[in-house]
């Protein structure tokens, strides 16, 4: 792992742990009647060992899962560890399955909000017409979009890619973290929605609000999916980055 990637990995792990801790008590109640199945699934997925399996103590099993996060060396390994935990939870019963879906969504929202990155990208299935009866998982196009931080030098390209979403500029700006008074000032100073979109993106790229997430293609295009996923996917494929999440 490159030296500069370590702080980001530590931040990711912190976000995942904190997000889980917010649901710790509710998951304990949900698993009360499914603890045996949960423990068995965790052991089969390599999250816990035989000694912890024998105890079947919820807090101990969760602690072991969280401890495992600290030893993962890259982003993909963290994702795989979390997916195994989610699978273990989901296969423990109907209520745990619903809880697993909610936890995954919470992790994804938290990582996107605080890091501007996609976590546990969704896989969709598409039938290959040349092979009857076969489905092939295809990775979410947003998972490979560049995670590198954008700046004002990227403004022209960013606006050109997103200008068709101009009618939703204010809602997009709010989702990206711009404050209400900032958006109001942009609206007052501009004559039409395209100009407002242009200025909103410039403000976002300058990151004048320190609480705002780092501006990245990934964050912007994931936000655009709320308005037109098909068009956002087309844009995403134009900005594929071969670098791993950084």
Short mmCIF file of C-alpha atoms in Angstrom, two decimals:
data_model
loop_
_atom_site.label_atom_id
_atom_site.label_comp_id
_atom_site.label_asym_id
_atom_site.label_seq_id
_atom_site.Cartn_x
_atom_site.Cartn_y
_atom_site.Cartn_z
CA UNK A 1 0.00 0.00 0.00
CA UNK A 2 1.31 3.44 -0.91
CA UNK A 3 2.10 5.64 2.07
CA UNK A 4 -0.47 8.26 1.03
CA UNK A 5 -3.26 5.62 0.91
CA UNK A 6 -2.94 4.63 4.58
CA UNK A 7 -4.71 7.66 6.09
CA UNK A 8 -7.62 7.16 3.69
CA UNK A 9 -7.88 3.49 4.62
CA UNK A 10 -7.86 4.36 8.31
CA UNK A 11 -10.57 6.93 7.72
CA UNK A 12 -12.66 4.35 5.88
CA UNK A 13 -12.37 1.86 8.73
CA UNK A 14 -13.30 4.55 11.27
CA UNK A 15 -16.41 5.48 9.28
CA UNK A 16 -17.49 1.83 9.01
CA UNK A 17 -17.03 1.20 12.73
CA UNK A 18 -18.84 4.37 13.78
CA UNK A 19 -21.73 3.67 11.44
CA UNK A 20 -22.11 0.18 12.83
CA UNK A 21 -21.93 1.40 16.41
CA UNK A 22 -24.94 3.61 15.75
CA UNK A 23 -26.96 0.45 15.08
CA UNK A 24 -25.28 -1.81 17.65
CA UNK A 25 -28.21 -2.02 20.08
CA UNK A 26 -30.90 -2.46 17.42
CA UNK A 27 -28.95 -5.28 15.75
CA UNK A 28 -28.56 -6.98 19.11
CA UNK A 29 -32.35 -7.04 19.51
CA UNK A 30 -32.88 -8.25 15.94
CA UNK A 31 -30.41 -11.10 16.37
CA UNK A 32 -31.68 -12.19 19.78
CA UNK A 33 -33.54 -15.18 18.33
CA UNK A 34 -31.05 -15.79 15.51
CA UNK A 35 -27.73 -15.74 17.35
CA UNK A 36 -26.95 -19.40 16.64
CA UNK A 37 -27.38 -18.94 12.89
CA UNK A 38 -25.46 -15.66 12.92
CA UNK A 39 -22.53 -17.21 14.76
CA UNK A 40 -22.47 -20.19 12.41
CA UNK A 41 -22.50 -17.93 9.35
CA UNK A 42 -19.70 -15.78 10.74
CA UNK A 43 -17.57 -18.84 11.37
CA UNK A 44 -18.24 -20.27 7.90
CA UNK A 45 -17.30 -16.93 6.33
CA UNK A 46 -14.06 -16.73 8.30
CA UNK A 47 -15.03 -13.73 10.42
CA UNK A 48 -14.73 -15.53 13.78
CA UNK A 49 -12.89 -18.59 15.05
CA UNK A 50 -14.13 -21.66 16.92
CA UNK A 51 -13.47 -20.17 20.36
CA UNK A 52 -15.70 -17.15 19.73
CA UNK A 53 -18.28 -19.32 17.97
CA UNK A 54 -18.65 -21.45 21.09
CA UNK A 55 -19.44 -18.38 23.22
CA UNK A 56 -21.98 -16.94 20.76
CA UNK A 57 -21.78 -13.54 22.44
CA UNK A 58 -22.98 -10.77 20.14
CA UNK A 59 -20.56 -8.10 21.38
CA UNK A 60 -17.58 -10.45 21.13
CA UNK A 61 -18.45 -11.50 17.58
CA UNK A 62 -18.88 -7.89 16.47
CA UNK A 63 -15.60 -6.93 18.14
CA UNK A 64 -13.85 -9.67 16.17
CA UNK A 65 -15.35 -8.38 12.91
CA UNK A 66 -14.23 -4.83 13.68
CA UNK A 67 -10.76 -6.00 14.71
CA UNK A 68 -10.44 -7.72 11.34
CA UNK A 69 -10.95 -4.39 9.59
CA UNK A 70 -7.76 -3.03 11.17
CA UNK A 71 -5.65 -5.70 9.48
CA UNK A 72 -6.88 -5.18 5.94
CA UNK A 73 -4.21 -3.76 3.65
CA UNK A 74 -6.33 -2.17 0.92
CA UNK A 75 -9.79 -0.87 0.04
CA UNK A 76 -10.86 -4.06 -1.75
CA UNK A 77 -9.94 -6.24 1.22
CA UNK A 78 -12.06 -4.05 3.50
CA UNK A 79 -14.99 -4.34 1.10
CA UNK A 80 -14.66 -8.12 0.99
CA UNK A 81 -14.52 -8.35 4.78
CA UNK A 82 -17.64 -6.20 5.13
CA UNK A 83 -19.50 -8.14 2.45
CA UNK A 84 -18.83 -11.40 4.29
CA UNK A 85 -20.24 -9.83 7.45
CA UNK A 86 -23.32 -8.62 5.56
CA UNK A 87 -23.80 -12.07 4.04
CA UNK A 88 -23.56 -13.64 7.48
CA UNK A 89 -26.17 -11.25 8.82
CA UNK A 90 -28.48 -11.58 5.80
CA UNK A 91 -28.50 -15.39 5.95
CA UNK A 92 -29.51 -15.44 9.62
CA UNK A 93 -33.23 -14.83 9.06
CA UNK A 94 -35.79 -12.42 7.51
CA UNK A 95 -35.27 -9.58 10.01
CA UNK A 96 -31.46 -9.86 9.91
CA UNK A 97 -31.65 -9.81 6.10
CA UNK A 98 -33.48 -6.49 6.20
CA UNK A 99 -31.00 -5.20 8.77
CA UNK A 100 -28.10 -6.20 6.48
CA UNK A 101 -29.59 -4.21 3.60
CA UNK A 102 -30.01 -1.17 5.84
CA UNK A 103 -26.46 -1.46 7.17
CA UNK A 104 -25.02 -1.67 3.67
CA UNK A 105 -26.94 1.44 2.62
CA UNK A 106 -25.79 3.27 5.76
CA UNK A 107 -22.15 2.36 5.07
CA UNK A 108 -22.47 3.47 1.45
CA UNK A 109 -24.05 6.81 2.34
CA UNK A 110 -21.51 7.52 5.09
CA UNK A 111 -18.47 6.74 2.91
CA UNK A 112 -19.86 8.76 0.00
CA UNK A 113 -20.68 11.72 2.27
CA UNK A 114 -17.37 11.81 4.14
CA UNK A 115 -14.95 10.58 1.48
CA UNK A 116 -16.69 11.12 -1.85
CA UNK A 117 -16.14 7.47 -2.77
CA UNK A 118 -18.27 4.47 -3.68
CA UNK A 119 -18.21 1.60 -1.19
CA UNK A 120 -19.48 -1.91 -1.93
CA UNK A 121 -20.56 -1.06 -5.51
CA UNK A 122 -23.77 -2.64 -6.70
CA UNK A 123 -23.65 -5.45 -9.22
CA UNK A 124 -26.40 -5.72 -11.81
CA UNK A 125 -27.09 -8.83 -13.88
CA UNK A 126 -27.45 -8.75 -17.61
CA UNK A 127 -28.25 -11.73 -19.85
CA UNK A 128 -25.74 -12.54 -22.57
CA UNK A 129 -27.88 -13.33 -25.65
CA UNK A 130 -25.11 -15.54 -27.05
CA UNK A 131 -25.29 -17.86 -24.02
CA UNK A 132 -28.91 -18.84 -23.28
CA UNK A 133 -29.78 -18.93 -19.60
CA UNK A 134 -26.57 -17.27 -18.42
CA UNK A 135 -26.44 -14.07 -16.41
CA UNK A 136 -23.22 -12.11 -16.00
CA UNK A 137 -22.65 -9.73 -13.10
CA UNK A 138 -21.54 -6.34 -14.37
CA UNK A 139 -19.89 -3.90 -12.03
CA UNK A 140 -21.64 -0.63 -11.32
CA UNK A 141 -20.04 1.94 -13.68
CA UNK A 142 -19.63 4.37 -10.77
CA UNK A 143 -17.24 2.00 -8.99
CA UNK A 144 -14.47 2.76 -11.51
CA UNK A 145 -14.96 6.50 -11.80
CA UNK A 146 -11.98 8.56 -10.76
CA UNK A 147 -11.73 9.27 -7.02
CA UNK A 148 -9.01 11.90 -7.34
CA UNK A 149 -9.84 15.33 -5.96
CA UNK A 150 -11.04 17.87 -8.52
CA UNK A 151 -10.17 21.56 -8.64
CA UNK A 152 -11.01 24.71 -10.59
CA UNK A 153 -8.81 23.51 -13.45
CA UNK A 154 -11.45 20.83 -14.02
CA UNK A 155 -14.37 23.28 -14.02
CA UNK A 156 -14.90 23.45 -17.79
CA UNK A 157 -14.93 19.69 -18.17
CA UNK A 158 -17.17 19.18 -15.15
CA UNK A 159 -19.70 21.72 -16.38
CA UNK A 160 -19.67 20.33 -19.91
CA UNK A 161 -20.45 16.87 -18.56
CA UNK A 162 -23.21 18.01 -16.20
CA UNK A 163 -24.85 20.97 -17.94
CA UNK A 164 -27.90 18.92 -19.00
CA UNK A 165 -28.78 18.66 -15.30
CA UNK A 166 -28.90 22.44 -14.90
CA UNK A 167 -32.60 22.56 -14.05
CA UNK A 168 -31.74 20.69 -10.82
CA UNK A 169 -28.66 22.79 -10.00
CA UNK A 170 -29.91 23.93 -6.58
CA UNK A 171 -30.79 20.45 -5.32
CA UNK A 172 -27.54 19.03 -6.67
CA UNK A 173 -25.58 21.81 -4.97
CA UNK A 174 -27.34 21.14 -1.68
CA UNK A 175 -26.58 17.40 -1.93
CA UNK A 176 -22.93 18.20 -2.65
CA UNK A 177 -22.73 20.14 0.59
CA UNK A 178 -23.17 23.80 -0.40
CA UNK A 179 -24.94 25.92 2.20
CA UNK A 180 -28.38 27.44 1.63
CA UNK A 181 -27.15 31.03 1.76
CA UNK A 182 -24.44 30.23 -0.80
CA UNK A 183 -27.01 28.77 -3.19
CA UNK A 184 -29.29 31.77 -2.64
CA UNK A 185 -26.44 34.15 -3.54
CA UNK A 186 -25.73 32.20 -6.73
CA UNK A 187 -29.39 32.38 -7.74
CA UNK A 188 -29.47 36.14 -7.10
CA UNK A 189 -26.37 36.84 -9.18
CA UNK A 190 -27.23 34.67 -12.20
CA UNK A 191 -29.80 35.03 -14.98
CA UNK A 192 -30.60 31.42 -15.95
CA UNK A 193 -30.24 27.86 -14.67
CA UNK A 194 -27.19 27.06 -16.81
CA UNK A 195 -25.32 30.03 -15.41
CA UNK A 196 -26.43 28.99 -11.91
CA UNK A 197 -25.15 25.46 -12.53
CA UNK A 198 -21.87 26.90 -13.82
CA UNK A 199 -21.35 29.04 -10.72
CA UNK A 200 -22.52 26.32 -8.32
CA UNK A 201 -19.96 23.87 -9.70
CA UNK A 202 -17.21 26.49 -9.46
CA UNK A 203 -18.10 27.11 -5.81
CA UNK A 204 -18.15 23.37 -5.13
CA UNK A 205 -14.74 22.91 -6.75
CA UNK A 206 -13.26 25.75 -4.67
CA UNK A 207 -14.49 23.92 -1.53
CA UNK A 208 -15.05 27.13 0.42
CA UNK A 209 -16.97 25.21 3.09
CA UNK A 210 -14.52 23.04 5.06
CA UNK A 211 -17.35 20.71 6.11
CA UNK A 212 -17.98 19.89 2.46
CA UNK A 213 -16.73 16.53 1.13
CA UNK A 214 -13.78 16.57 -1.26
CA UNK A 215 -14.98 17.23 -4.83
CA UNK A 216 -14.58 14.10 -6.98
CA UNK A 217 -16.15 12.75 -10.16
CA UNK A 218 -17.44 9.84 -8.12
CA UNK A 219 -19.33 12.04 -5.67
CA UNK A 220 -20.75 14.30 -8.38
CA UNK A 221 -21.94 11.55 -10.70
CA UNK A 222 -23.38 9.44 -7.90
CA UNK A 223 -25.38 12.51 -6.89
CA UNK A 224 -26.65 12.92 -10.47
CA UNK A 225 -28.14 9.41 -10.42
CA UNK A 226 -30.96 10.76 -8.25
CA UNK A 227 -32.17 12.73 -11.30
CA UNK A 228 -31.29 10.57 -14.31
CA UNK A 229 -29.32 7.39 -13.70
CA UNK A 230 -29.08 6.45 -17.38
CA UNK A 231 -27.53 9.78 -18.35
CA UNK A 232 -25.28 9.78 -15.27
CA UNK A 233 -23.99 6.31 -16.22
CA UNK A 234 -23.12 7.57 -19.71
CA UNK A 235 -21.13 10.41 -18.18
CA UNK A 236 -19.48 8.06 -15.67
CA UNK A 237 -18.08 5.85 -18.43
CA UNK A 238 -16.32 8.85 -19.95
CA UNK A 239 -14.28 9.40 -16.80
CA UNK A 240 -13.15 5.88 -15.94
CA UNK A 241 -9.93 5.91 -13.90
CA UNK A 242 -7.57 2.92 -13.79
CA UNK A 243 -6.17 4.01 -10.45
CA UNK A 244 -7.53 2.25 -7.35
CA UNK A 245 -9.56 4.30 -4.83
CA UNK A 246 -7.17 6.69 -3.14
#
